[in-house]
mmCIF file of C-alpha atoms and ligand atoms in Angstrom:
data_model
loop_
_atom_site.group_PDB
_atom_site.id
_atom_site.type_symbol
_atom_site.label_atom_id
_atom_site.label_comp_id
_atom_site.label_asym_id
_atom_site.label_seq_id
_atom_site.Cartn_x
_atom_site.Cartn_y
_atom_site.Cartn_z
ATOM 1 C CA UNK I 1 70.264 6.740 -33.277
ATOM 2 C CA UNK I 2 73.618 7.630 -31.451
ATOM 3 C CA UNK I 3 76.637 8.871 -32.480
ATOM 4 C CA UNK I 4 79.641 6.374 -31.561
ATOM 5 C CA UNK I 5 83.633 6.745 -31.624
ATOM 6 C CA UNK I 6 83.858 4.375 -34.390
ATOM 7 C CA UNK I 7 88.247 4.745 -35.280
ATOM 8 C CA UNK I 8 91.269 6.982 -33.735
ATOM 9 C CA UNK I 9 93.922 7.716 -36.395
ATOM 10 C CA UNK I 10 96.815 9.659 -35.760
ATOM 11 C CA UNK I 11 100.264 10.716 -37.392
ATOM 12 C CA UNK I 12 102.788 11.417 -35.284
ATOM 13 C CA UNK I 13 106.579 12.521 -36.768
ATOM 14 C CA UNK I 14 109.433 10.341 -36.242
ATOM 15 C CA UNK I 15 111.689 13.059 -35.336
ATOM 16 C CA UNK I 16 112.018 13.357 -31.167
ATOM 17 C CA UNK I 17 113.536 16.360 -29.811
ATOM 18 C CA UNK I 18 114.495 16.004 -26.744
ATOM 19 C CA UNK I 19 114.808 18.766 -23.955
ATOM 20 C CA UNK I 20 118.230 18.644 -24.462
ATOM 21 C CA UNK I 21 118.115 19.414 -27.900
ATOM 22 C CA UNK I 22 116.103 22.374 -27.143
ATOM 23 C CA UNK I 23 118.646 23.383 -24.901
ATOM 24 C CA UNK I 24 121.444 23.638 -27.406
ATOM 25 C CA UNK I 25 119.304 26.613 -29.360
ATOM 26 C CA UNK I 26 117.461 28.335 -25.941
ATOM 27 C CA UNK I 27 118.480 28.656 -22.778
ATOM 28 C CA UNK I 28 116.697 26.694 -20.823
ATOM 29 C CA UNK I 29 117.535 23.019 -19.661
ATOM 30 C CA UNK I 30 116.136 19.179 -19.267
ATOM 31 C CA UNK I 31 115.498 19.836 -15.533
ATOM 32 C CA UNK I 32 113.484 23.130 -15.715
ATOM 33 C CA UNK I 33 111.279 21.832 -18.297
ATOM 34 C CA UNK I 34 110.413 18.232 -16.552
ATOM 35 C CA UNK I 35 110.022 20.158 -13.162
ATOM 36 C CA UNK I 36 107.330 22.755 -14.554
ATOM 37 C CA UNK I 37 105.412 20.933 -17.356
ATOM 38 C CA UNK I 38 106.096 16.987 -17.026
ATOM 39 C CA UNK I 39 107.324 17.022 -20.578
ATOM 40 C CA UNK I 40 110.531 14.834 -21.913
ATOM 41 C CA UNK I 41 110.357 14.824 -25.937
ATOM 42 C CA UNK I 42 108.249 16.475 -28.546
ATOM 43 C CA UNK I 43 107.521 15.110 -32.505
ATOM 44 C CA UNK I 44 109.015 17.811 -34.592
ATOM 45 C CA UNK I 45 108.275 17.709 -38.425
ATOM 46 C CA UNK I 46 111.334 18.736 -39.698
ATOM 47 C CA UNK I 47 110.458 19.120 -43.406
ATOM 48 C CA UNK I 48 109.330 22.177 -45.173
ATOM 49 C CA UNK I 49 107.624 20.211 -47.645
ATOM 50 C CA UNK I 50 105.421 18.332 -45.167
ATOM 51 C CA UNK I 51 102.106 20.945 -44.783
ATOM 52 C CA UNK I 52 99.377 20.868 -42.019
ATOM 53 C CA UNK I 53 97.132 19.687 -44.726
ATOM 54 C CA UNK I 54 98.937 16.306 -45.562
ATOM 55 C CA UNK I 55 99.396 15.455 -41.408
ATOM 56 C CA UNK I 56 95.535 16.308 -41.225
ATOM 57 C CA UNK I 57 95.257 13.494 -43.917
ATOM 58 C CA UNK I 58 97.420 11.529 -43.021
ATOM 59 C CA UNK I 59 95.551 10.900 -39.755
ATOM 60 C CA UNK I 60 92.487 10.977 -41.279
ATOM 61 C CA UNK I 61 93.422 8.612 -43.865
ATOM 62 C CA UNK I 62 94.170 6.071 -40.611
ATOM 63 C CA UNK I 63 91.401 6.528 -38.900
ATOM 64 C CA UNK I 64 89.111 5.502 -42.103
ATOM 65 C CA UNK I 65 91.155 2.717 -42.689
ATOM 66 C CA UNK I 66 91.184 1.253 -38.946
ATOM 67 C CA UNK I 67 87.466 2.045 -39.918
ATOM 68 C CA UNK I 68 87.207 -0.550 -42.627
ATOM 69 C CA UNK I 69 85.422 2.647 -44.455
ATOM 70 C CA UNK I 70 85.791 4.213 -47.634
ATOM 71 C CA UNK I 71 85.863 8.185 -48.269
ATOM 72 C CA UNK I 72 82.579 8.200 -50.194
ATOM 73 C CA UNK I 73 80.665 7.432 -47.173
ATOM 74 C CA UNK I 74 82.192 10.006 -45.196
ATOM 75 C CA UNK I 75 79.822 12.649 -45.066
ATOM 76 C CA UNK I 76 81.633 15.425 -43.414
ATOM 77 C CA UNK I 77 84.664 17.031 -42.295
ATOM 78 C CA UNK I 78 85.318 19.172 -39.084
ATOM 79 C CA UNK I 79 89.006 19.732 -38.481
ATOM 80 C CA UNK I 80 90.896 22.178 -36.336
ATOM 81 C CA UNK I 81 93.961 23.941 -35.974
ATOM 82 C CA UNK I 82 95.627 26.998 -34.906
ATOM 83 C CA UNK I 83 99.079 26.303 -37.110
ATOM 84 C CA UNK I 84 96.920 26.267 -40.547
ATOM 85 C CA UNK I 85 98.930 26.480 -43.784
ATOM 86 C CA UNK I 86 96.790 29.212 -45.287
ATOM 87 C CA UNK I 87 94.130 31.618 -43.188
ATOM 88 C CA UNK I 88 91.451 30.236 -45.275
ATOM 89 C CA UNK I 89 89.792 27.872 -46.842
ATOM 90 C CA UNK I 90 89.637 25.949 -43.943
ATOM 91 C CA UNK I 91 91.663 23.204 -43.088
ATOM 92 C CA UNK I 92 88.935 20.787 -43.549
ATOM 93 C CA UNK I 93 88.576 21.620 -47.825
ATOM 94 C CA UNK I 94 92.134 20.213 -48.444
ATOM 95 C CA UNK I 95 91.572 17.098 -46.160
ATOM 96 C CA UNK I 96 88.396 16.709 -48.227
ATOM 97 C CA UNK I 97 90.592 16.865 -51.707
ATOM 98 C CA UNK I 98 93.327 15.009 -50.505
ATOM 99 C CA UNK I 99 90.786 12.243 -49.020
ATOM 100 C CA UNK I 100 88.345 12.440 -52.086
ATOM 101 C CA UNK I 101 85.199 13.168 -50.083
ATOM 102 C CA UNK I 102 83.258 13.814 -53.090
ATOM 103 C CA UNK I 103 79.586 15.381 -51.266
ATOM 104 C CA UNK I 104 81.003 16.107 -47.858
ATOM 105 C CA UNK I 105 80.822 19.241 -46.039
ATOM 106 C CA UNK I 106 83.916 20.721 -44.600
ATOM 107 C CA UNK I 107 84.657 23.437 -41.877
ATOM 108 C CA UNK I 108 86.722 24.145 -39.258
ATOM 109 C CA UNK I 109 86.819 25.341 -36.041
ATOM 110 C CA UNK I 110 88.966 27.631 -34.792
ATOM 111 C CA UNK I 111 89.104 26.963 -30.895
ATOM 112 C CA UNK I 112 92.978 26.287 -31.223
ATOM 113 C CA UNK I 113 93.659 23.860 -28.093
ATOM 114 C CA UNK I 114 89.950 23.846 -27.062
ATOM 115 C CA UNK I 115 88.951 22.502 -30.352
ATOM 116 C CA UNK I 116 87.738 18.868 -29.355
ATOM 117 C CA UNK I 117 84.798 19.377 -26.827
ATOM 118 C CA UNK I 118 82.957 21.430 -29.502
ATOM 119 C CA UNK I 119 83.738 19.556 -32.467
ATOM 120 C CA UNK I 120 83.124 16.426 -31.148
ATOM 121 C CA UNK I 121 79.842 17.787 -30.187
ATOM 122 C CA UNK I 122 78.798 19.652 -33.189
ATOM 123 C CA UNK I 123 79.753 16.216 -35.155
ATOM 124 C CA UNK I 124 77.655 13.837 -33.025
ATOM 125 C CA UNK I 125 74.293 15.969 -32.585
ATOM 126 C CA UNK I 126 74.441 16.500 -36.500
ATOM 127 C CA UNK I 127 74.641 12.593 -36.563
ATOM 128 C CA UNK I 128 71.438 12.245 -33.968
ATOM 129 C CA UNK I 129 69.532 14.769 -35.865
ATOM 130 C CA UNK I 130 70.177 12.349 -39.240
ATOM 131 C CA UNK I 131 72.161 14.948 -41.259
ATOM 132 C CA UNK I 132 74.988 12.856 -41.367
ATOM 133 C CA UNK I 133 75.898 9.264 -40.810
ATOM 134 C CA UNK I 134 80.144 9.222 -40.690
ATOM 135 C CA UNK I 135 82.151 12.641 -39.688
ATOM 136 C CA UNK I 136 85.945 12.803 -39.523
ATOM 137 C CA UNK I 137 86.840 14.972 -36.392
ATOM 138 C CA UNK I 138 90.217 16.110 -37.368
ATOM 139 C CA UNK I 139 93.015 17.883 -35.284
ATOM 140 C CA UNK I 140 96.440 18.900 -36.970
ATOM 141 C CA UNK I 141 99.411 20.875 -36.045
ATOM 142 C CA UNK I 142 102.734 22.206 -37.379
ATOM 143 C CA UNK I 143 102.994 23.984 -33.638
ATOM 144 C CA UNK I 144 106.758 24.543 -34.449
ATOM 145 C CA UNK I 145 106.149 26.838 -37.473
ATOM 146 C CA UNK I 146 104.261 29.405 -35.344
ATOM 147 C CA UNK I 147 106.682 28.973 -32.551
ATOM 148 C CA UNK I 148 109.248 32.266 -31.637
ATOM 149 C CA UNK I 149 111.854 29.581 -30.904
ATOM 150 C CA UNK I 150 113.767 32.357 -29.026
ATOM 151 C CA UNK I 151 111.003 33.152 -26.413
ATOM 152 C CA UNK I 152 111.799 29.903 -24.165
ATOM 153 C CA UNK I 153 108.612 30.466 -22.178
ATOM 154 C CA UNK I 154 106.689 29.191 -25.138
ATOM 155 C CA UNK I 155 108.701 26.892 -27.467
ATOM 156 C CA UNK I 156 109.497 24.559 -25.051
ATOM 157 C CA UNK I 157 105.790 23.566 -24.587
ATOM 158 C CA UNK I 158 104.713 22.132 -28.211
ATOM 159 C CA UNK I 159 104.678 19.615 -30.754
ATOM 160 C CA UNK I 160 103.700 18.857 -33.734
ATOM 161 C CA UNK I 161 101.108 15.326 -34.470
ATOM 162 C CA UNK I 162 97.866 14.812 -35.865
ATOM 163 C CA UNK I 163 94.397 12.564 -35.003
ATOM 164 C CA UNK I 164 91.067 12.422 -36.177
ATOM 165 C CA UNK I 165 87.951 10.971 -34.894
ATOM 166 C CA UNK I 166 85.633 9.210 -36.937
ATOM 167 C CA UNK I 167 82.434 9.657 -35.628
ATOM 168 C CA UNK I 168 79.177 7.246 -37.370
ATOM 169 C CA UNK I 169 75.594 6.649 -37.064
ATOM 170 C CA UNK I 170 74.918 3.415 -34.973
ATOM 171 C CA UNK I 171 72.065 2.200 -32.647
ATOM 172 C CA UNK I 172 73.634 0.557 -30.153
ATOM 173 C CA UNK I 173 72.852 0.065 -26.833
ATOM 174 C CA UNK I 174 75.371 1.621 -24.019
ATOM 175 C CA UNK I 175 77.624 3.264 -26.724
ATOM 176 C CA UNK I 176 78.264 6.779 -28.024
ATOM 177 C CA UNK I 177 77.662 10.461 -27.093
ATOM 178 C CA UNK I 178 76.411 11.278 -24.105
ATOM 179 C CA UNK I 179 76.510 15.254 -23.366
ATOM 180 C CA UNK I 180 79.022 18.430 -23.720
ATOM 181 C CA UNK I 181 79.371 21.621 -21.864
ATOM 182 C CA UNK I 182 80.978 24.427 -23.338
ATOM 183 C CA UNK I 183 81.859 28.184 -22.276
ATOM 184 C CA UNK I 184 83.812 31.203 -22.888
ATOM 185 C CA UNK I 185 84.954 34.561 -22.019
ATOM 186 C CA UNK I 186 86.376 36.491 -24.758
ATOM 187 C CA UNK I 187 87.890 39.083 -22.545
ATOM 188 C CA UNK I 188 90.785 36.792 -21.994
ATOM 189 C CA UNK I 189 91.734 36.527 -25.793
ATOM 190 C CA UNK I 190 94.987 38.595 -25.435
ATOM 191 C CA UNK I 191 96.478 35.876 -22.828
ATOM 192 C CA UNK I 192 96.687 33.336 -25.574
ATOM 193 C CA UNK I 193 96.768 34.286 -29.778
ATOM 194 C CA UNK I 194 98.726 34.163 -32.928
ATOM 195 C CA UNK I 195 98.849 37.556 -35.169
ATOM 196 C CA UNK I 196 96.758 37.044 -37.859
ATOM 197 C CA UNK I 197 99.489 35.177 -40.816
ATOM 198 C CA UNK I 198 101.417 37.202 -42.740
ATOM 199 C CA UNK I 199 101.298 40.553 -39.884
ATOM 200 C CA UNK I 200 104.912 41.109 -38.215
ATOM 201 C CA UNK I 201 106.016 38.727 -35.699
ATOM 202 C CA UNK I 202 103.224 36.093 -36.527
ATOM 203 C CA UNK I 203 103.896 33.943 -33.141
ATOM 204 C CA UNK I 204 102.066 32.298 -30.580
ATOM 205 C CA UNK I 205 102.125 34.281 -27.527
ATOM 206 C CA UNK I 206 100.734 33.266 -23.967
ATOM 207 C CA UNK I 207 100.776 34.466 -20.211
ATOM 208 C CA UNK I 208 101.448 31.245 -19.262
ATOM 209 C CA UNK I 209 100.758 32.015 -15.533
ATOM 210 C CA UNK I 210 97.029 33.243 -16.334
ATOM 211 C CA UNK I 211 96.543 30.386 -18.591
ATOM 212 C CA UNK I 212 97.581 27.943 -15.962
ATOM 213 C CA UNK I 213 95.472 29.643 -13.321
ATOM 214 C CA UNK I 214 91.912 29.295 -15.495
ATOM 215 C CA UNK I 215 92.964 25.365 -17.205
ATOM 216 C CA UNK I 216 93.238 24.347 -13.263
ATOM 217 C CA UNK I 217 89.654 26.113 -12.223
ATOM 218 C CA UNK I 218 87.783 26.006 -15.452
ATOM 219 C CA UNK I 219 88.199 21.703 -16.434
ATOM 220 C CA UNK I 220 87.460 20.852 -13.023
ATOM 221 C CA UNK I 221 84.303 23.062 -13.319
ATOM 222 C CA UNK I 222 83.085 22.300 -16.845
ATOM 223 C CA UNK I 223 83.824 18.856 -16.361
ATOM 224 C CA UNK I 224 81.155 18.470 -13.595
ATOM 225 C CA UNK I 225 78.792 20.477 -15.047
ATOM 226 C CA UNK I 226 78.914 17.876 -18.219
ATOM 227 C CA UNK I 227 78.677 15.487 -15.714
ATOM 228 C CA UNK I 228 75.595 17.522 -14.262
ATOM 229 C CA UNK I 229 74.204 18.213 -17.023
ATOM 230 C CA UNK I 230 73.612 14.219 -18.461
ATOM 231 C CA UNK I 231 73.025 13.316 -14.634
ATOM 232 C CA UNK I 232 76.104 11.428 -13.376
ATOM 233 C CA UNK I 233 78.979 12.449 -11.401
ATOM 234 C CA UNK I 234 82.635 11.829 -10.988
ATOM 235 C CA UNK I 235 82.456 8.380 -9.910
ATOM 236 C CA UNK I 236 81.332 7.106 -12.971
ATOM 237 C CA UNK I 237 84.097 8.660 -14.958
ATOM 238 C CA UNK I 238 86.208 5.890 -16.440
ATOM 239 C CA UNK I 239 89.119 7.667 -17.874
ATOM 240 C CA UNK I 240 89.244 10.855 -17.940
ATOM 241 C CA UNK I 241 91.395 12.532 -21.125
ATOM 242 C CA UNK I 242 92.396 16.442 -20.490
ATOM 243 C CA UNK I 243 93.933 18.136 -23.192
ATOM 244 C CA UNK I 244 98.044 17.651 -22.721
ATOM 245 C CA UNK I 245 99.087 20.636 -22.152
ATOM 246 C CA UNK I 246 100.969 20.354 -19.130
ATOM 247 C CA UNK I 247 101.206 17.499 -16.384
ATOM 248 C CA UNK I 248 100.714 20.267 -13.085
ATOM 249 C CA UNK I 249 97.398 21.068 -14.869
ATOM 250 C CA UNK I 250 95.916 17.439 -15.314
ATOM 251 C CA UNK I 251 97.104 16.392 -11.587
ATOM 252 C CA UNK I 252 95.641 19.726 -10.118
ATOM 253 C CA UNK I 253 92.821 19.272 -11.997
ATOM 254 C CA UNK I 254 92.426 15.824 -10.883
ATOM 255 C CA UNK I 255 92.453 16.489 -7.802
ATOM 256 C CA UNK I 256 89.793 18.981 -7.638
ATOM 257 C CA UNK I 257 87.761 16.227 -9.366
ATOM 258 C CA UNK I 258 88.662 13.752 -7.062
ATOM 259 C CA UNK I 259 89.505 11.282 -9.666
ATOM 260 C CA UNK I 260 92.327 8.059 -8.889
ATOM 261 C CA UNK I 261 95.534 8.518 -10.879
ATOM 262 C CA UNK I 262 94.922 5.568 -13.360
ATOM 263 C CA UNK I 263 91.587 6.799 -14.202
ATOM 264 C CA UNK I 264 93.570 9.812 -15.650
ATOM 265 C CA UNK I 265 95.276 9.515 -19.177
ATOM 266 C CA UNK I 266 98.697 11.595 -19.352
ATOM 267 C CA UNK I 267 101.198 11.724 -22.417
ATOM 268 C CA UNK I 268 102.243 15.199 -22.291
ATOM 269 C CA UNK I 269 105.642 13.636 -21.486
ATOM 270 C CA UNK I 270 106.029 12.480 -24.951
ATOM 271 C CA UNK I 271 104.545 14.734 -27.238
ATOM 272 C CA UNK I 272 104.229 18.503 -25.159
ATOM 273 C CA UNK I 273 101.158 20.246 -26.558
ATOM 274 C CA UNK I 274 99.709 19.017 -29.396
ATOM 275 C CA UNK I 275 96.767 21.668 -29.464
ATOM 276 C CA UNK I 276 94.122 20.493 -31.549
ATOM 277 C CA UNK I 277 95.972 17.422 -31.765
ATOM 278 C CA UNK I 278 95.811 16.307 -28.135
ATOM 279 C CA UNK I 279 92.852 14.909 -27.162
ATOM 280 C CA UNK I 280 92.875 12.289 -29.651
ATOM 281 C CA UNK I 281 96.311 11.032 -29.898
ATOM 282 C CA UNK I 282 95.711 10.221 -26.590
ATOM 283 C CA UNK I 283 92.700 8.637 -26.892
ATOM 284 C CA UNK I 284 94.760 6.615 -29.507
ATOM 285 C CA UNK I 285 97.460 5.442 -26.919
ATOM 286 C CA UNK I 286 94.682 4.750 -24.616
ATOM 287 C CA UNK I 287 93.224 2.389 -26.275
ATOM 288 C CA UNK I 288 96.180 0.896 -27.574
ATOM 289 C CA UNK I 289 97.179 0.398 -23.782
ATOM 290 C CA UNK I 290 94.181 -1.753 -23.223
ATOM 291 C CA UNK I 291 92.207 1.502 -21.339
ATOM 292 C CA UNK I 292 89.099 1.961 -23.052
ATOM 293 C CA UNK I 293 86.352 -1.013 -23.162
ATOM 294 C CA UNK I 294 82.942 -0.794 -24.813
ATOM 295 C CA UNK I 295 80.467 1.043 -22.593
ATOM 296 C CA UNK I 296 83.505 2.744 -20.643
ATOM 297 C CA UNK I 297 82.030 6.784 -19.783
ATOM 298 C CA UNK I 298 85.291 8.745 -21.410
ATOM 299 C CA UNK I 299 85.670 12.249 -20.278
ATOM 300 C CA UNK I 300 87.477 14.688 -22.725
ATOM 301 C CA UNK I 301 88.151 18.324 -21.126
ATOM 302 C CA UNK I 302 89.762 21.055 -22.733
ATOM 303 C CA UNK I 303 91.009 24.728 -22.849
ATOM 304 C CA UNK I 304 92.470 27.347 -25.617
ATOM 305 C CA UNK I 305 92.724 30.514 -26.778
ATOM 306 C CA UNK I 306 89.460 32.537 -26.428
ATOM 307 C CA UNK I 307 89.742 31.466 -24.113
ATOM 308 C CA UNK I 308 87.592 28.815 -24.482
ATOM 309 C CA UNK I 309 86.783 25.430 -22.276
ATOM 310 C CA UNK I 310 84.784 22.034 -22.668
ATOM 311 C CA UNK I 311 84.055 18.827 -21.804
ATOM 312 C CA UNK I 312 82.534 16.511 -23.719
ATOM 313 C CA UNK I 313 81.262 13.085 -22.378
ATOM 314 C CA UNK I 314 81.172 9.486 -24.207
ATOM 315 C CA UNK I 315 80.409 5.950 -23.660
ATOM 316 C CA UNK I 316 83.312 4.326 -26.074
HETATM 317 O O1 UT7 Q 1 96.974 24.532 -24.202
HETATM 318 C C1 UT7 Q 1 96.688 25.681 -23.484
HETATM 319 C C2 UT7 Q 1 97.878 26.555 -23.584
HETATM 320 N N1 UT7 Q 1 98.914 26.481 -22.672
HETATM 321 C C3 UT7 Q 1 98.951 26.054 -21.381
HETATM 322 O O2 UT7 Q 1 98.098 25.428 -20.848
HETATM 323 C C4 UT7 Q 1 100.161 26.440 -20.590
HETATM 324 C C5 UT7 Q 1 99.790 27.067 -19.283
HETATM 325 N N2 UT7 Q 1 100.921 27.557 -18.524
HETATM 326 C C6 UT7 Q 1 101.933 26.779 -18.036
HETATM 327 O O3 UT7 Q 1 101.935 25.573 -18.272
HETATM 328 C C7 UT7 Q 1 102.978 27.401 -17.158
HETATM 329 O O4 UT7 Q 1 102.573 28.686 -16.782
HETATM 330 C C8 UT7 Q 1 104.378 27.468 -17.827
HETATM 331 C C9 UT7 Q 1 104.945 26.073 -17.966
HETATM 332 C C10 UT7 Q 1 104.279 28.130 -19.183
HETATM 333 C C11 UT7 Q 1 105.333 28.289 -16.967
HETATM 334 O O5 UT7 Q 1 105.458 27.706 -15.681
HETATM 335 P P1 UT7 Q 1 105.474 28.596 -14.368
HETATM 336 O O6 UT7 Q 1 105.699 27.694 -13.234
HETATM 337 O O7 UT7 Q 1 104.245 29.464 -14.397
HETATM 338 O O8 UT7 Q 1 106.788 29.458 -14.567
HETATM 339 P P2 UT7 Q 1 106.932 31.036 -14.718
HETATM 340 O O9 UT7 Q 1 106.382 31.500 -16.025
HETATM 341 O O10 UT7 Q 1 106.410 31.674 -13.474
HETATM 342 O O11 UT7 Q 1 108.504 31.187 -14.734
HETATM 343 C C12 UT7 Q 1 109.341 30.893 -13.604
HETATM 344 C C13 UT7 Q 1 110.780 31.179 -13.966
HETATM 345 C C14 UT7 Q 1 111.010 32.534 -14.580
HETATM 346 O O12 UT7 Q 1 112.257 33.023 -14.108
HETATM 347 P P3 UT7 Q 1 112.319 34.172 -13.011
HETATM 348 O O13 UT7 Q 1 111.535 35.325 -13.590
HETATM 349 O O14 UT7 Q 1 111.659 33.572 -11.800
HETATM 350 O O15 UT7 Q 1 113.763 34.415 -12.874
HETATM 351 C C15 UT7 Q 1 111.127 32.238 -16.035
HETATM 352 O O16 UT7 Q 1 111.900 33.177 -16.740
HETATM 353 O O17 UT7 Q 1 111.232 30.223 -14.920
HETATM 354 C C16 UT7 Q 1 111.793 30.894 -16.041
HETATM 355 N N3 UT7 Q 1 111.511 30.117 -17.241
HETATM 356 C C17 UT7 Q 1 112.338 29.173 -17.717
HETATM 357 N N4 UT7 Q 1 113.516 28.707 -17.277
HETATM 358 C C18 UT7 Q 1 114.095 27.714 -17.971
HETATM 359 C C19 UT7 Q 1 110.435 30.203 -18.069
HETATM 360 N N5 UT7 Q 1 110.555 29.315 -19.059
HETATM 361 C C20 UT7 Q 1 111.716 28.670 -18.870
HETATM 362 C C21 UT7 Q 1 112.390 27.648 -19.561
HETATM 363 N N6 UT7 Q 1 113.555 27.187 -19.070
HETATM 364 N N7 UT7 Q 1 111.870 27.078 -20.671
#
């Protein structure tokens, strides 16, 4: 028994703000931004009344759907986020309500951008071990609410969106999870972190520089020791999905990896960082561009505050 990527859902908001737009409020401009992160446009939810919680659903809702699935047979919930609407419960308990997962567990994971690799791990070996036949890997974010939209070295990187994952039980051949590597170091947590909600000045802060350095040394690295680890190598990397958090990152880190141009999926342009968000929207657009095939080795690599890294390998 293998876990397989059964559905991608995703909600994205209609409002786009452009760099321009951020440029009326912060002084920064179109140019700058392009030059140093590759991003154009971010989704913005621009109602109060729109939660975490609902996008979270809202995603999950599609991914179920595309699923031909109903929420009884889900069986559990992982979600992430690092723009939740309350501290606790987790995220995951009011996707649960709002889905009407009667029976299914429900936690999150708080690895803020770096939530995929172990999530989607953690879902598939509980599906292997028979604990669980269908989990929802879910990945929200109202990034603009924990934004200090005067500190342009920040706001101009973000956006809001959600996806989720559904992950399910199947035995076939050539398909599904394949391996993960994960690491840490903990003594970098004051380079990237949001004040606990409700303390003064409850922003997202980041040394952008020493975040850049590690995302370009530590994907590349975890990457092939996945890779390692389940005893292939680069070359039999399909498409390779980084976390979107800026486009010097993914090409550097390309590079290192050797790995062509089109066998590296990039939509940072469009959306900024996502977060928890990332991975999966653009698995989304990736296979709505005609990218992924059946059997197709996917590698998903990502970094957040911790910090924290992974990669996580499947066949799709
Ligand atoms: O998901 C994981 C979390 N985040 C990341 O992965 C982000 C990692 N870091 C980065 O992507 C980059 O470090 C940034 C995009 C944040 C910054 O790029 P950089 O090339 O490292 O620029 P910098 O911070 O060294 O700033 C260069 C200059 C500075 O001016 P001075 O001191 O040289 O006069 C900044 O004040 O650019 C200035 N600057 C801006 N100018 C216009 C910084 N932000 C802006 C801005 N618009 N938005």
């Amino acid at each position: 028994m293998n876990a397989v990527i059964k559905s991608v859902g995703v909600y994205l908001p209609e409002f786009i703000a452009t760099n321009a737009e951020l440029a009326k409020t912060v002084d920064t401009n179109d140019e700058w931004i392009k030059s140093h992160t590759g991003i154009a446009e971010r989704r913005l939810i621009k109602d109060n009344n729109i939660l975490t919680a609902d996008i979270g659903y809202f995603a999950a809702k599609d991914a179920i759907e595309k699923a031909g699935i109903s929420p009884s047979q889900i069986d559990g919930i992982i979600a992430g986020t690092m723009s939740p609407d309350k501290q606790f419960p987790a995220l995951a308990c009011y996707i649960h309500a709002k889905l009407g997962c009667e029976g299914a567990f429900a936690f999150d994971i708080t690895a803020a951008c770096g939530f995929i690799p172990p999530a989607l791990n953690t879902a598939a070996l509980m599906i292997r071990s028979g604990q669980a036949k269908n989990i929802l890997v879910v990945g929200a974010e109202i990034c603009s609410r924990i934004l200090d939209w005067s500190d342009r070295n920040t706001c101009i990187l973000f956006g809001d969106g959600a996806a989720a994952v559904l992950l399910s039980a199947s035995e076939e051949n050539g398909r599904g999870f394949v391996g993960t590597a994960l690491a840490a170091n903990g003594n970098l947590a004051n380079i990237l972190y949001l004040n606990t909600l409700g303390a003064e000045a409850a922003f997202l802060r980041m040394e952008g520089t020493a975040v850049y350095k590690l995302a370009v040394v530590e994907l590349g690295a975890i990457t092939q020791r996945a890779l390692e680890n389940a005893g292939l190598s680069v070359s039999d990397i399909d498409l390779f999905v980084p976390h979107q958090a800026n486009i010097r990152i993914i090409q550097s880190v390309g590079k290192r990896l050797k790995l062509p141009a089109e066998k590296v999926m990039v939509n940072v342009d469009r959306y900024g960082n996502t977060s928890s968000a990332s991975i999966p929207i653009a698995l989304y657009e990736a296979e709505q561009q005609g990218r992924l095939k059946p059997g197709m080795l996917v590698a998903m690599a990502a970094i957040g505050g911790g910090m924290n890294w992974g990669c996580t390998l499947f066949r799709w």
